PDB file of C-alpha atoms in Angstrom:
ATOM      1  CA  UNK L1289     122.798  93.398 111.896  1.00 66.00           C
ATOM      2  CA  UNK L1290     123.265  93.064 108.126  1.00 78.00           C
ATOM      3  CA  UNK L1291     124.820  96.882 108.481  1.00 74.00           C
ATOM      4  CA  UNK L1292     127.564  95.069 110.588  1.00 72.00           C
ATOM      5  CA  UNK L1293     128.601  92.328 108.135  1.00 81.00           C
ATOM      6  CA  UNK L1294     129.414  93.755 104.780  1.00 86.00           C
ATOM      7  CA  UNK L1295     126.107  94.235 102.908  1.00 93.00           C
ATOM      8  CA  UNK L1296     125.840  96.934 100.121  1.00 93.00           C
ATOM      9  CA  UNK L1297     122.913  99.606 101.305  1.00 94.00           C
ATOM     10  CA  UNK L1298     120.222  99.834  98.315  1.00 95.00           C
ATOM     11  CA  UNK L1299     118.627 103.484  98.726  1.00 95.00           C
ATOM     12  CA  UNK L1300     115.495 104.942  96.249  1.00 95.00           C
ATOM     13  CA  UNK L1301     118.086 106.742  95.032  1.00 94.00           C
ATOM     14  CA  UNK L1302     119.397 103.900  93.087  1.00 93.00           C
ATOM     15  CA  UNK L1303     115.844 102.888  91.298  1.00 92.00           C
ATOM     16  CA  UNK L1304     115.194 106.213  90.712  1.00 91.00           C
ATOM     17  CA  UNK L1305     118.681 107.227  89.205  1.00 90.00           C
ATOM     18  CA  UNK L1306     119.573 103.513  87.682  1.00 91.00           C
ATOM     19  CA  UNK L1307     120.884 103.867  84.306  1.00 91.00           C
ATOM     20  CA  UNK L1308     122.308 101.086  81.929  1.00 90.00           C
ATOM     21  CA  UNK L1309     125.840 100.819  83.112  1.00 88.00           C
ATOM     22  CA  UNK L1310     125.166 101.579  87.173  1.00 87.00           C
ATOM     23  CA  UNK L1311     126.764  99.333  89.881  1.00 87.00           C
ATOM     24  CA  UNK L1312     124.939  97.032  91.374  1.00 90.00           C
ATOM     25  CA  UNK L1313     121.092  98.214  90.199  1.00 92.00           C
ATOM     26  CA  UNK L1314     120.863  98.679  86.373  1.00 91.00           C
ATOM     27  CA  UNK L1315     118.090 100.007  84.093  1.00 90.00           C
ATOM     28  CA  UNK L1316     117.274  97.336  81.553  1.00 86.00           C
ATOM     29  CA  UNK L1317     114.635  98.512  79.658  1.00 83.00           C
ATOM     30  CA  UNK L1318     111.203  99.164  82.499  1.00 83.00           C
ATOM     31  CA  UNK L1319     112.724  96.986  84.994  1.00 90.00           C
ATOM     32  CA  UNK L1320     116.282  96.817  87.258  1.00 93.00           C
ATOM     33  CA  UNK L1321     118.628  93.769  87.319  1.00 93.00           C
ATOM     34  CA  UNK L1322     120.565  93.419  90.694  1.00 93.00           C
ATOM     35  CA  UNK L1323     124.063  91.967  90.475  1.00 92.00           C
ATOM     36  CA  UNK L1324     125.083  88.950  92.806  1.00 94.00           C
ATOM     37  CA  UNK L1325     126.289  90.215  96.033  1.00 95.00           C
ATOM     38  CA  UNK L1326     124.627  91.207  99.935  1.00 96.00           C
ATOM     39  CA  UNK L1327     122.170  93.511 100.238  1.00 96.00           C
ATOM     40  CA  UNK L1328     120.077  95.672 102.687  1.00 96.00           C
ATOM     41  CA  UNK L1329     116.877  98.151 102.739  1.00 96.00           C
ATOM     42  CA  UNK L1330     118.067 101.593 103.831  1.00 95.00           C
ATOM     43  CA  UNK L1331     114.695 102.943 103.603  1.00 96.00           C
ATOM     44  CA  UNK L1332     111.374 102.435 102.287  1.00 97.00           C
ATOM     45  CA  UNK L1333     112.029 101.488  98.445  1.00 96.00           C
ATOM     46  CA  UNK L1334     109.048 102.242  95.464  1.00 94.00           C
ATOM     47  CA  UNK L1335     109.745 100.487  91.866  1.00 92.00           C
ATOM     48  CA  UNK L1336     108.467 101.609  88.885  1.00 88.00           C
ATOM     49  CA  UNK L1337     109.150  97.971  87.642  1.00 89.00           C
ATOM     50  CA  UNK L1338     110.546  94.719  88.686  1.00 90.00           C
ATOM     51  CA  UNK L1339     113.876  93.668  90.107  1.00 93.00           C
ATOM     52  CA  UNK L1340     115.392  90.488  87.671  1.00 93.00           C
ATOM     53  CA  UNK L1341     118.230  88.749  89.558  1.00 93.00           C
ATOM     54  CA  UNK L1342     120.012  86.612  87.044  1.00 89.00           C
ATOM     55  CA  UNK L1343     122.677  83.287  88.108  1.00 89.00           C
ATOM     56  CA  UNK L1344     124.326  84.226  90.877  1.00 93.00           C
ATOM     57  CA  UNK L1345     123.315  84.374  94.840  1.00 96.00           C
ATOM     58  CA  UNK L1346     121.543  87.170  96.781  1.00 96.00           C
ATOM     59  CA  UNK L1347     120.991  87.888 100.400  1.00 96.00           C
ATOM     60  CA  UNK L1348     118.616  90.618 100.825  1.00 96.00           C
ATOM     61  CA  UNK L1349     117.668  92.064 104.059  1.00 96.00           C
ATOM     62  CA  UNK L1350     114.789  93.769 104.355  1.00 96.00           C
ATOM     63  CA  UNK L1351     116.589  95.874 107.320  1.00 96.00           C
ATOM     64  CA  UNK L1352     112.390  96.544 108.607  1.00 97.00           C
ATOM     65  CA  UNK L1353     111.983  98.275 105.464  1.00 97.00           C
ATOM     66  CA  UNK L1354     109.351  97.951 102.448  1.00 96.00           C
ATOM     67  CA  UNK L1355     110.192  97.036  98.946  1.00 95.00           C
ATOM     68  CA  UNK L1356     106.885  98.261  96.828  1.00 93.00           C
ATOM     69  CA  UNK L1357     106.082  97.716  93.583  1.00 90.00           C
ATOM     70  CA  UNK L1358     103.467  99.366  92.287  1.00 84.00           C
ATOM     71  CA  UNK L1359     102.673  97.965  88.981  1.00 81.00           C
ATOM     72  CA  UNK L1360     104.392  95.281  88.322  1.00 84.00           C
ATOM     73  CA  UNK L1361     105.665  92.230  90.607  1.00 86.00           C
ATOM     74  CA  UNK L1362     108.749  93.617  92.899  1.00 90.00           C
ATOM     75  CA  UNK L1363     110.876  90.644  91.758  1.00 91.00           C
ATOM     76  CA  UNK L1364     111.735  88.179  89.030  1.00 89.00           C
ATOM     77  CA  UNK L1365     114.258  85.131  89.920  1.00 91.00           C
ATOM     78  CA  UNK L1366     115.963  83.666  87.234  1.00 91.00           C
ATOM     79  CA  UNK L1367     118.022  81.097  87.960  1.00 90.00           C
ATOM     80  CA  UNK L1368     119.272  82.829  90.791  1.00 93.00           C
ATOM     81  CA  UNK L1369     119.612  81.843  94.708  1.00 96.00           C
ATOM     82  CA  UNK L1370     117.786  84.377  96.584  1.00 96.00           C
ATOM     83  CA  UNK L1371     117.729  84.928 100.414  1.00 97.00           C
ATOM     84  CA  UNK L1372     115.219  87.086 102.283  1.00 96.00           C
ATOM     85  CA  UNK L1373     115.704  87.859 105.874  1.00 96.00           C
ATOM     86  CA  UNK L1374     115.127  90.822 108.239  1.00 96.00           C
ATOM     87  CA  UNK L1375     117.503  92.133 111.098  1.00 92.00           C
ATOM     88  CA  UNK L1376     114.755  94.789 111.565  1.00 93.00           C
ATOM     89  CA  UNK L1377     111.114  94.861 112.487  1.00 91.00           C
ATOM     90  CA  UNK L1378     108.316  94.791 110.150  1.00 95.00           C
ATOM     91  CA  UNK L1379     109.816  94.393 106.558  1.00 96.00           C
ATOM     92  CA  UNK L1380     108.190  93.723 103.861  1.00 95.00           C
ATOM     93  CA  UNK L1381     108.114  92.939  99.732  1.00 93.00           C
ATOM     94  CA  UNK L1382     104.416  93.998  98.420  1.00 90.00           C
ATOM     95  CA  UNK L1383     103.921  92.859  95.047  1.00 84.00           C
ATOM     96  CA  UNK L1384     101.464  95.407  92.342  1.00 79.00           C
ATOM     97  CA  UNK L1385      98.278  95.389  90.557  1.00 72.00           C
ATOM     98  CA  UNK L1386      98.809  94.050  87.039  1.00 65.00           C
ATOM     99  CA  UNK L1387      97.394  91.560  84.708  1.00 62.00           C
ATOM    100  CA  UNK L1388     101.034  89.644  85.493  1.00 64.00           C
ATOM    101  CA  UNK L1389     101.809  91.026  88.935  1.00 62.00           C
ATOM    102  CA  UNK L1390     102.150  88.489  92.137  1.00 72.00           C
ATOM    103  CA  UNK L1391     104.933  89.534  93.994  1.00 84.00           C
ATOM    104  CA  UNK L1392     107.966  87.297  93.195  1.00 84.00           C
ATOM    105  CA  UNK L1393     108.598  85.061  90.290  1.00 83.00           C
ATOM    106  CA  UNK L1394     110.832  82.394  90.407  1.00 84.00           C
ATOM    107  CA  UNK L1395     111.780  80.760  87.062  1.00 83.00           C
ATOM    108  CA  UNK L1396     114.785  79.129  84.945  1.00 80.00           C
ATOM    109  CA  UNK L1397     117.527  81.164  84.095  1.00 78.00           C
ATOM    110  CA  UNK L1398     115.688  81.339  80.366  1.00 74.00           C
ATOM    111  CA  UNK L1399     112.610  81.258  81.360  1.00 67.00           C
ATOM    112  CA  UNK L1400     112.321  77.756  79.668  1.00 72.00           C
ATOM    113  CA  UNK L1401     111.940  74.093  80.685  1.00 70.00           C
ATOM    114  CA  UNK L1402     115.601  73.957  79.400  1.00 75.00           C
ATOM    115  CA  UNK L1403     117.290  76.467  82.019  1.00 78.00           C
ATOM    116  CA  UNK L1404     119.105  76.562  85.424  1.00 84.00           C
ATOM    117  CA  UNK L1405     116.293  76.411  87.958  1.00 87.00           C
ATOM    118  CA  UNK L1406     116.534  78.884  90.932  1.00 89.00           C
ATOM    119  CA  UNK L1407     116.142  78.947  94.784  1.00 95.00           C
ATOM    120  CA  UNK L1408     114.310  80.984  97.355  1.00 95.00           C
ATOM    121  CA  UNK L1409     114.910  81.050 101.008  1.00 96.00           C
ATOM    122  CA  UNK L1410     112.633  82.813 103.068  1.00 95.00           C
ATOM    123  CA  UNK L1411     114.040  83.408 107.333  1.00 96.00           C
ATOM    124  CA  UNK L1412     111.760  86.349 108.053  1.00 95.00           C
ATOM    125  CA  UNK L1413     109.902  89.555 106.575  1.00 94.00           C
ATOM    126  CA  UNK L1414     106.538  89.839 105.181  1.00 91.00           C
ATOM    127  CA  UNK L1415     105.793  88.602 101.324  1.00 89.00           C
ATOM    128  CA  UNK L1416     102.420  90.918 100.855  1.00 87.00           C
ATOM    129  CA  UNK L1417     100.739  89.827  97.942  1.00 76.00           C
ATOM    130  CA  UNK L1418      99.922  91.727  94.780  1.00 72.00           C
ATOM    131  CA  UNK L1419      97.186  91.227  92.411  1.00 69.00           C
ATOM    132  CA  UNK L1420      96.402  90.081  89.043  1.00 67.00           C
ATOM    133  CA  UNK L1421      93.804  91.562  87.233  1.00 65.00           C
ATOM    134  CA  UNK L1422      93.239  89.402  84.122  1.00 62.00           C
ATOM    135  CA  UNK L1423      91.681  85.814  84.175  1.00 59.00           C
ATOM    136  CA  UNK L1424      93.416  82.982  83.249  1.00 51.00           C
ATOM    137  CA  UNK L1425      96.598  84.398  82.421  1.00 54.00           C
ATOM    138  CA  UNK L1426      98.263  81.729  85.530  1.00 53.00           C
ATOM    139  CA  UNK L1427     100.156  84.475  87.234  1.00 56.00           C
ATOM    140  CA  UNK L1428      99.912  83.730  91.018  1.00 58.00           C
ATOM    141  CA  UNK L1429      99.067  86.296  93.217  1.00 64.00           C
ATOM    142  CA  UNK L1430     101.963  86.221  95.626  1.00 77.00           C
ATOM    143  CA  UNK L1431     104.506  83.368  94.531  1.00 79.00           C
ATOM    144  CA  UNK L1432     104.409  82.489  91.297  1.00 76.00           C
ATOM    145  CA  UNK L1433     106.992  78.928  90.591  1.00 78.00           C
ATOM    146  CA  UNK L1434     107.377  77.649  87.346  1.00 81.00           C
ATOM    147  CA  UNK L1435     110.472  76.400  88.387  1.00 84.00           C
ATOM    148  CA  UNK L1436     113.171  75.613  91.140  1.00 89.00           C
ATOM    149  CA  UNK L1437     112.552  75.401  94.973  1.00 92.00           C
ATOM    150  CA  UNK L1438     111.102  77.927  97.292  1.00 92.00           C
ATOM    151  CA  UNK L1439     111.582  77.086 101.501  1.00 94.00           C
ATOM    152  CA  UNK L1440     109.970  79.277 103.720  1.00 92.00           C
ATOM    153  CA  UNK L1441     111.384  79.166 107.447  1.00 95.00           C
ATOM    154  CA  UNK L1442     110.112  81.820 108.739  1.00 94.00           C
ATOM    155  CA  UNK L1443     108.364  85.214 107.979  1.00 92.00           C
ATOM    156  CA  UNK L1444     104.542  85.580 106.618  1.00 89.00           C
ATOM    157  CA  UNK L1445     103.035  84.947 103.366  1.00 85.00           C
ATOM    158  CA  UNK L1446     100.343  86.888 103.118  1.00 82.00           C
ATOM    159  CA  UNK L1447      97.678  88.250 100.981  1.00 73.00           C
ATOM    160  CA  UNK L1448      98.149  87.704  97.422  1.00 64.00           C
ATOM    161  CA  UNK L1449      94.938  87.355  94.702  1.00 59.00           C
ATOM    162  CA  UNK L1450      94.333  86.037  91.338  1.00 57.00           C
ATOM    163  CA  UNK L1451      91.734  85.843  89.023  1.00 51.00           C
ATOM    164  CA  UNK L1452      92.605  82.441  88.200  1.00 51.00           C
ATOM    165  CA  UNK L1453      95.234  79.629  89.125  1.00 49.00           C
ATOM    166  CA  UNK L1454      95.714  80.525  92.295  1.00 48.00           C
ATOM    167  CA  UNK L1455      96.714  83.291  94.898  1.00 47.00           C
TER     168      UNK L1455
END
């Protein structure tokens, strides 16, 4: 299990006491950035706004544990490689209701044409969709790519609306 093999526990605790200079979730204005590194759910896990993972690789195992966001997309990639998987049962990322929601964004490192695209590997968990609430605004309701390459081998996609553009 990802317990077993090194990977840093992420608790509520962490989003809910994050602060600017915290190791390895930091408060950056609403949202959290997540430094490079192995991760796991330790429990159930709420956000109050999205994750950002910058350059850099991520292995994130969902551990059969949720990763909620309420109102707001649960996570923004930017340039980063990102791996899901799930030694558990069940887990899940469930994106929120928002005129920009979905539930993962995967983008340049900028944000522009110009940047370091990003990756996203997918072996197993659920990606619940969220929902945007304002037409014609292009946010997808569950993955949203504007750039870089998502592969899905296993786990579900599921749900996911939009007013426009796509769910």
């Amino acid at each position: 299990s990802c317990q077993e093999v090194g990977y840093t526990k992420l608790t509520q605790a962490m989003f809910t006491e994050a602060t600017a200079s915290a190791t390895p979730v930091k408060l950056s204005g609403a949202n959290f950035s997540l430094a490079a590194g192995d991760y796991y759910l330790d429990e159930d896990i709420t956000l109050s706004g999205q994750i950002l993972i910058t350059p850099g690789k991520v292995n994130l195992c969902l551990n059969g544990h949720g990763l909620i966001a309420t109102e707001t997309r649960a996570l923004a990639i930017s340039g980063a490689e990102v791996t899901i998987t799930d030694c558990g049962e069940n887990g899940f990322i469930q994106g929120g209701k928002a005129a920009n929601a979905g539930t993962i964004l995967l983008q340049t490192s900028s944000g522009e044409a110009d940047g370091q695209p990003g990756s996203l590997d997918i072996y197993a968990g659920t990606i619940l969709g969220g929902e945007t609430t304002k037409a014609n605004i292009g946010h997808a309701g569950n993955i949203q790519i504007k750039a870089g390459t998502v592969n899905v081998y296993g786990g579900t996609l599921q749900g996911g609306t939009a007013l426009a553009l796509g769910g």
